[in-house]
Amino acid sequence: MPPRTGRIERNTAETRIAIEVDLDGSGDYDVSTGIGFLDHMVEQFAKHSLIDVTMKIDGDLHVDQHHTTEDSAIALGQALSDALGDKAGIARYGHAYSPMDETLSRVALDISGRPFLVWKAGFTQEKLGEWDTELIEHWFHSIGQSAGLTLHIELLYGSNNHHICESIYKGFARAVRTAVERDPRKGDSVPSTKGQLGG
């Protein structure tokens, strides 16, 4: 089987980004975005998806965190899409319930090529560490758009904002892990009656 790896370099006036992923890794990571809590969440994604992630970002944090947050998700989604190629043989769908202490979230996704986000979650404080919590929904919107995911995220209950965010990221990671896994019964077949995903 050929390696399922993706590499993206994305340089704009707002951010300079280099990302590498290996879908068949072991969850290793080397992440530096300039936003500590975002680093922590991308590291959680790598660890629980078993996707190796290297992410280096130099962004215009002197302006605010929006560009770095958005572009990290866009580039990570592009790297995942690059690694998936034509998506032949993958499970395609994934879902996970993710408990963390008093919090429970549910994530379901389809690597459909048709981006759509349903977000039923929220936060009661403006920041986690130095990261603006209003950017978290936008991060998932951006990665869904660039990776071609139909993505449903729901907080079932919870009160601790750190737990809520981490529960969602871990659930997303586990759902992605399931969806990108090769299904031996599918061989090299694209999992769609259309013969392609997206379009």
GROMACS .gro file of C-alpha atoms in nm:
model
  199
    1MET     CA    1   0.000   0.000   0.000
    2PRO     CA    2   0.134   0.348  -0.084
    3PRO     CA    3   0.188   0.582   0.210
    4ARG     CA    4  -0.103   0.807   0.294
    5THR     CA    5   0.077   1.129   0.369
    6GLY     CA    6   0.002   1.492   0.296
    7ARG     CA    7   0.210   1.806   0.306
    8ILE     CA    8   0.090   2.164   0.271
    9GLU     CA    9   0.282   2.489   0.269
   10ARG     CA   10   0.056   2.791   0.278
   11ASN     CA   11   0.207   3.138   0.285
   12THR     CA   12   0.002   3.457   0.287
   13ALA     CA   13   0.045   3.810   0.417
   14GLU     CA   14  -0.124   3.689   0.738
   15THR     CA   15   0.030   3.347   0.809
   16ARG     CA   16   0.315   3.120   0.705
   17ILE     CA   17   0.224   2.755   0.754
   18ALA     CA   18   0.391   2.417   0.701
   19ILE     CA   19   0.190   2.104   0.784
   20GLU     CA   20   0.259   1.734   0.734
   21VAL     CA   21   0.028   1.444   0.820
   22ASP     CA   22   0.054   1.065   0.806
   23LEU     CA   23  -0.285   0.895   0.826
   24ASP     CA   24  -0.125   0.564   0.923
   25GLY     CA   25   0.094   0.702   1.198
   26SER     CA   26   0.086   0.648   1.571
   27GLY     CA   27  -0.034   0.988   1.691
   28ASP     CA   28   0.303   1.161   1.708
   29TYR     CA   29   0.295   1.540   1.694
   30ASP     CA   30   0.511   1.849   1.676
   31VAL     CA   31   0.286   2.153   1.693
   32SER     CA   32   0.366   2.522   1.723
   33THR     CA   33   0.098   2.776   1.633
   34GLY     CA   34   0.182   3.057   1.873
   35ILE     CA   35  -0.148   2.994   2.059
   36GLY     CA   36  -0.095   2.758   2.350
   37PHE     CA   37  -0.448   2.621   2.379
   38LEU     CA   38  -0.474   2.566   2.004
   39ASP     CA   39  -0.146   2.372   2.020
   40HIS     CA   40  -0.299   2.158   2.295
   41MET     CA   41  -0.610   2.082   2.090
   42VAL     CA   42  -0.418   1.991   1.772
   43GLU     CA   43  -0.198   1.766   1.985
   44GLN     CA   44  -0.512   1.599   2.122
   45PHE     CA   45  -0.634   1.553   1.765
   46ALA     CA   46  -0.310   1.381   1.664
   47LYS     CA   47  -0.291   1.160   1.972
   48HIS     CA   48  -0.648   1.033   1.953
   49SER     CA   49  -0.676   1.002   1.575
   50LEU     CA   50  -0.339   0.821   1.551
   51ILE     CA   51  -0.255   1.063   1.269
   52ASP     CA   52   0.098   1.200   1.290
   53VAL     CA   53   0.085   1.581   1.267
   54THR     CA   54   0.362   1.833   1.224
   55MET     CA   55   0.231   2.190   1.226
   56LYS     CA   56   0.440   2.506   1.226
   57ILE     CA   57   0.272   2.845   1.201
   58ASP     CA   58   0.406   3.198   1.207
   59GLY     CA   59   0.099   3.420   1.215
   60ASP     CA   60   0.004   3.783   1.269
   61LEU     CA   61  -0.083   3.739   1.635
   62HIS     CA   62  -0.004   4.106   1.692
   63VAL     CA   63  -0.336   4.167   1.510
   64ASP     CA   64  -0.544   3.893   1.673
   65GLN     CA   65  -0.583   3.513   1.672
   66HIS     CA   66  -0.837   3.487   1.392
   67HIS     CA   67  -0.603   3.437   1.094
   68THR     CA   68  -0.381   3.184   1.272
   69THR     CA   69  -0.681   2.983   1.395
   70GLU     CA   70  -0.860   2.984   1.059
   71ASP     CA   71  -0.553   2.911   0.850
   72SER     CA   72  -0.437   2.627   1.078
   73ALA     CA   73  -0.767   2.453   1.013
   74ILE     CA   74  -0.768   2.525   0.640
   75ALA     CA   75  -0.415   2.390   0.594
   76LEU     CA   76  -0.471   2.086   0.817
   77GLY     CA   77  -0.785   2.003   0.622
   78GLN     CA   78  -0.597   2.038   0.293
   79ALA     CA   79  -0.321   1.808   0.421
   80LEU     CA   80  -0.576   1.546   0.526
   81SER     CA   81  -0.746   1.569   0.187
   82ASP     CA   82  -0.410   1.539   0.012
   83ALA     CA   83  -0.327   1.227   0.214
   84LEU     CA   84  -0.665   1.068   0.136
   85GLY     CA   85  -0.624   1.106  -0.242
   86ASP     CA   86  -0.929   0.965  -0.420
   87LYS     CA   87  -1.053   0.819  -0.087
   88ALA     CA   88  -1.060   0.465  -0.226
   89GLY     CA   89  -1.103   0.195   0.035
   90ILE     CA   90  -1.175   0.416   0.335
   91ALA     CA   91  -1.457   0.361   0.584
   92ARG     CA   92  -1.577   0.716   0.503
   93TYR     CA   93  -1.804   0.758   0.809
   94GLY     CA   94  -1.704   0.802   1.172
   95HIS     CA   95  -1.866   0.896   1.498
   96ALA     CA   96  -1.774   0.913   1.865
   97TYR     CA   97  -1.922   0.990   2.204
   98SER     CA   98  -1.655   1.162   2.409
   99PRO     CA   99  -1.691   1.185   2.788
  100MET     CA  100  -1.465   1.404   2.999
  101ASP     CA  101  -1.564   1.425   3.364
  102GLU     CA  102  -1.902   1.605   3.374
  103THR     CA  103  -1.901   1.668   2.997
  104LEU     CA  104  -2.030   1.452   2.713
  105SER     CA  105  -2.011   1.544   2.346
  106ARG     CA  106  -2.103   1.366   2.025
  107VAL     CA  107  -1.928   1.401   1.690
  108ALA     CA  108  -2.038   1.239   1.364
  109LEU     CA  109  -1.884   1.295   1.023
  110ASP     CA  110  -1.882   1.185   0.663
  111ILE     CA  111  -1.581   1.238   0.435
  112SER     CA  112  -1.832   1.323   0.166
  113GLY     CA  113  -1.661   1.601  -0.028
  114ARG     CA  114  -1.968   1.811   0.059
  115PRO     CA  115  -1.871   2.047   0.341
  116PHE     CA  116  -2.137   2.117   0.601
  117LEU     CA  117  -2.114   2.196   0.972
  118VAL     CA  118  -2.387   2.154   1.228
  119TRP     CA  119  -2.262   2.305   1.555
  120LYS     CA  120  -2.465   2.267   1.873
  121ALA     CA  121  -2.218   2.368   2.139
  122GLY     CA  122  -2.105   2.680   2.316
  123PHE     CA  123  -1.890   2.830   2.588
  124THR     CA  124  -1.963   3.046   2.890
  125GLN     CA  125  -1.626   3.221   2.901
  126GLU     CA  126  -1.448   3.428   2.639
  127LYS     CA  127  -1.106   3.263   2.654
  128LEU     CA  128  -0.940   2.930   2.720
  129GLY     CA  129  -0.587   3.020   2.813
  130GLU     CA  130  -0.529   3.304   2.569
  131TRP     CA  131  -0.745   3.151   2.293
  132ASP     CA  132  -1.074   3.322   2.207
  133THR     CA  133  -1.350   3.062   2.244
  134GLU     CA  134  -1.556   3.221   1.964
  135LEU     CA  135  -1.288   3.090   1.724
  136ILE     CA  136  -1.344   2.724   1.810
  137GLU     CA  137  -1.661   2.685   1.603
  138HIS     CA  138  -1.485   2.869   1.320
  139TRP     CA  139  -1.193   2.623   1.339
  140PHE     CA  140  -1.428   2.332   1.278
  141HIS     CA  141  -1.610   2.517   1.000
  142SER     CA  142  -1.277   2.583   0.829
  143ILE     CA  143  -1.141   2.229   0.854
  144GLY     CA  144  -1.474   2.091   0.734
  145GLN     CA  145  -1.466   2.318   0.430
  146SER     CA  146  -1.109   2.237   0.333
  147ALA     CA  147  -1.124   1.862   0.401
  148GLY     CA  148  -1.471   1.818   0.251
  149LEU     CA  149  -1.641   1.695   0.568
  150THR     CA  150  -2.006   1.678   0.657
  151LEU     CA  151  -1.957   1.739   1.028
  152HIS     CA  152  -2.206   1.732   1.315
  153ILE     CA  153  -2.085   1.839   1.660
  154GLU     CA  154  -2.311   1.847   1.963
  155LEU     CA  155  -2.245   1.915   2.328
  156LEU     CA  156  -2.490   1.689   2.511
  157TYR     CA  157  -2.406   1.838   2.850
  158GLY     CA  158  -2.119   1.986   3.045
  159SER     CA  159  -2.021   2.293   3.243
  160ASN     CA  160  -1.640   2.320   3.247
  161ASN     CA  161  -1.528   2.508   2.937
  162HIS     CA  162  -1.190   2.334   2.916
  163HIS     CA  163  -1.359   1.996   2.935
  164ILE     CA  164  -1.615   2.094   2.671
  165CYS     CA  165  -1.347   2.198   2.421
  166GLU     CA  166  -1.123   1.900   2.486
  167SER     CA  167  -1.414   1.656   2.471
  168ILE     CA  168  -1.514   1.792   2.128
  169TYR     CA  169  -1.159   1.772   1.989
  170LYS     CA  170  -1.107   1.420   2.119
  171GLY     CA  171  -1.441   1.310   1.975
  172PHE     CA  172  -1.352   1.468   1.642
  173ALA     CA  173  -1.018   1.287   1.645
  174ARG     CA  174  -1.175   0.949   1.713
  175ALA     CA  175  -1.441   1.002   1.446
  176VAL     CA  176  -1.173   1.096   1.190
  177ARG     CA  177  -0.967   0.792   1.290
  178THR     CA  178  -1.260   0.563   1.214
  179ALA     CA  179  -1.350   0.737   0.888
  180VAL     CA  180  -1.001   0.735   0.734
  181GLU     CA  181  -0.925   0.373   0.819
  182ARG     CA  182  -0.897   0.135   0.528
  183ASP     CA  183  -1.182  -0.114   0.508
  184PRO     CA  184  -1.039  -0.442   0.376
  185ARG     CA  185  -1.377  -0.542   0.232
  186LYS     CA  186  -1.380  -0.234   0.008
  187GLY     CA  187  -1.042  -0.292  -0.153
  188ASP     CA  188  -0.971  -0.006  -0.395
  189SER     CA  189  -1.336   0.087  -0.433
  190VAL     CA  190  -1.444   0.445  -0.364
  191PRO     CA  191  -1.722   0.425  -0.100
  192SER     CA  192  -1.995   0.588  -0.309
  193THR     CA  193  -2.241   0.462  -0.570
  194LYS     CA  194  -2.136   0.760  -0.782
  195GLY     CA  195  -1.783   0.625  -0.799
  196GLN     CA  196  -1.641   0.944  -0.650
  197LEU     CA  197  -1.677   1.154  -0.338
  198GLY     CA  198  -1.766   1.518  -0.383
  199GLY     CA  199  -1.885   1.695  -0.691
   0.00000   0.00000   0.00000
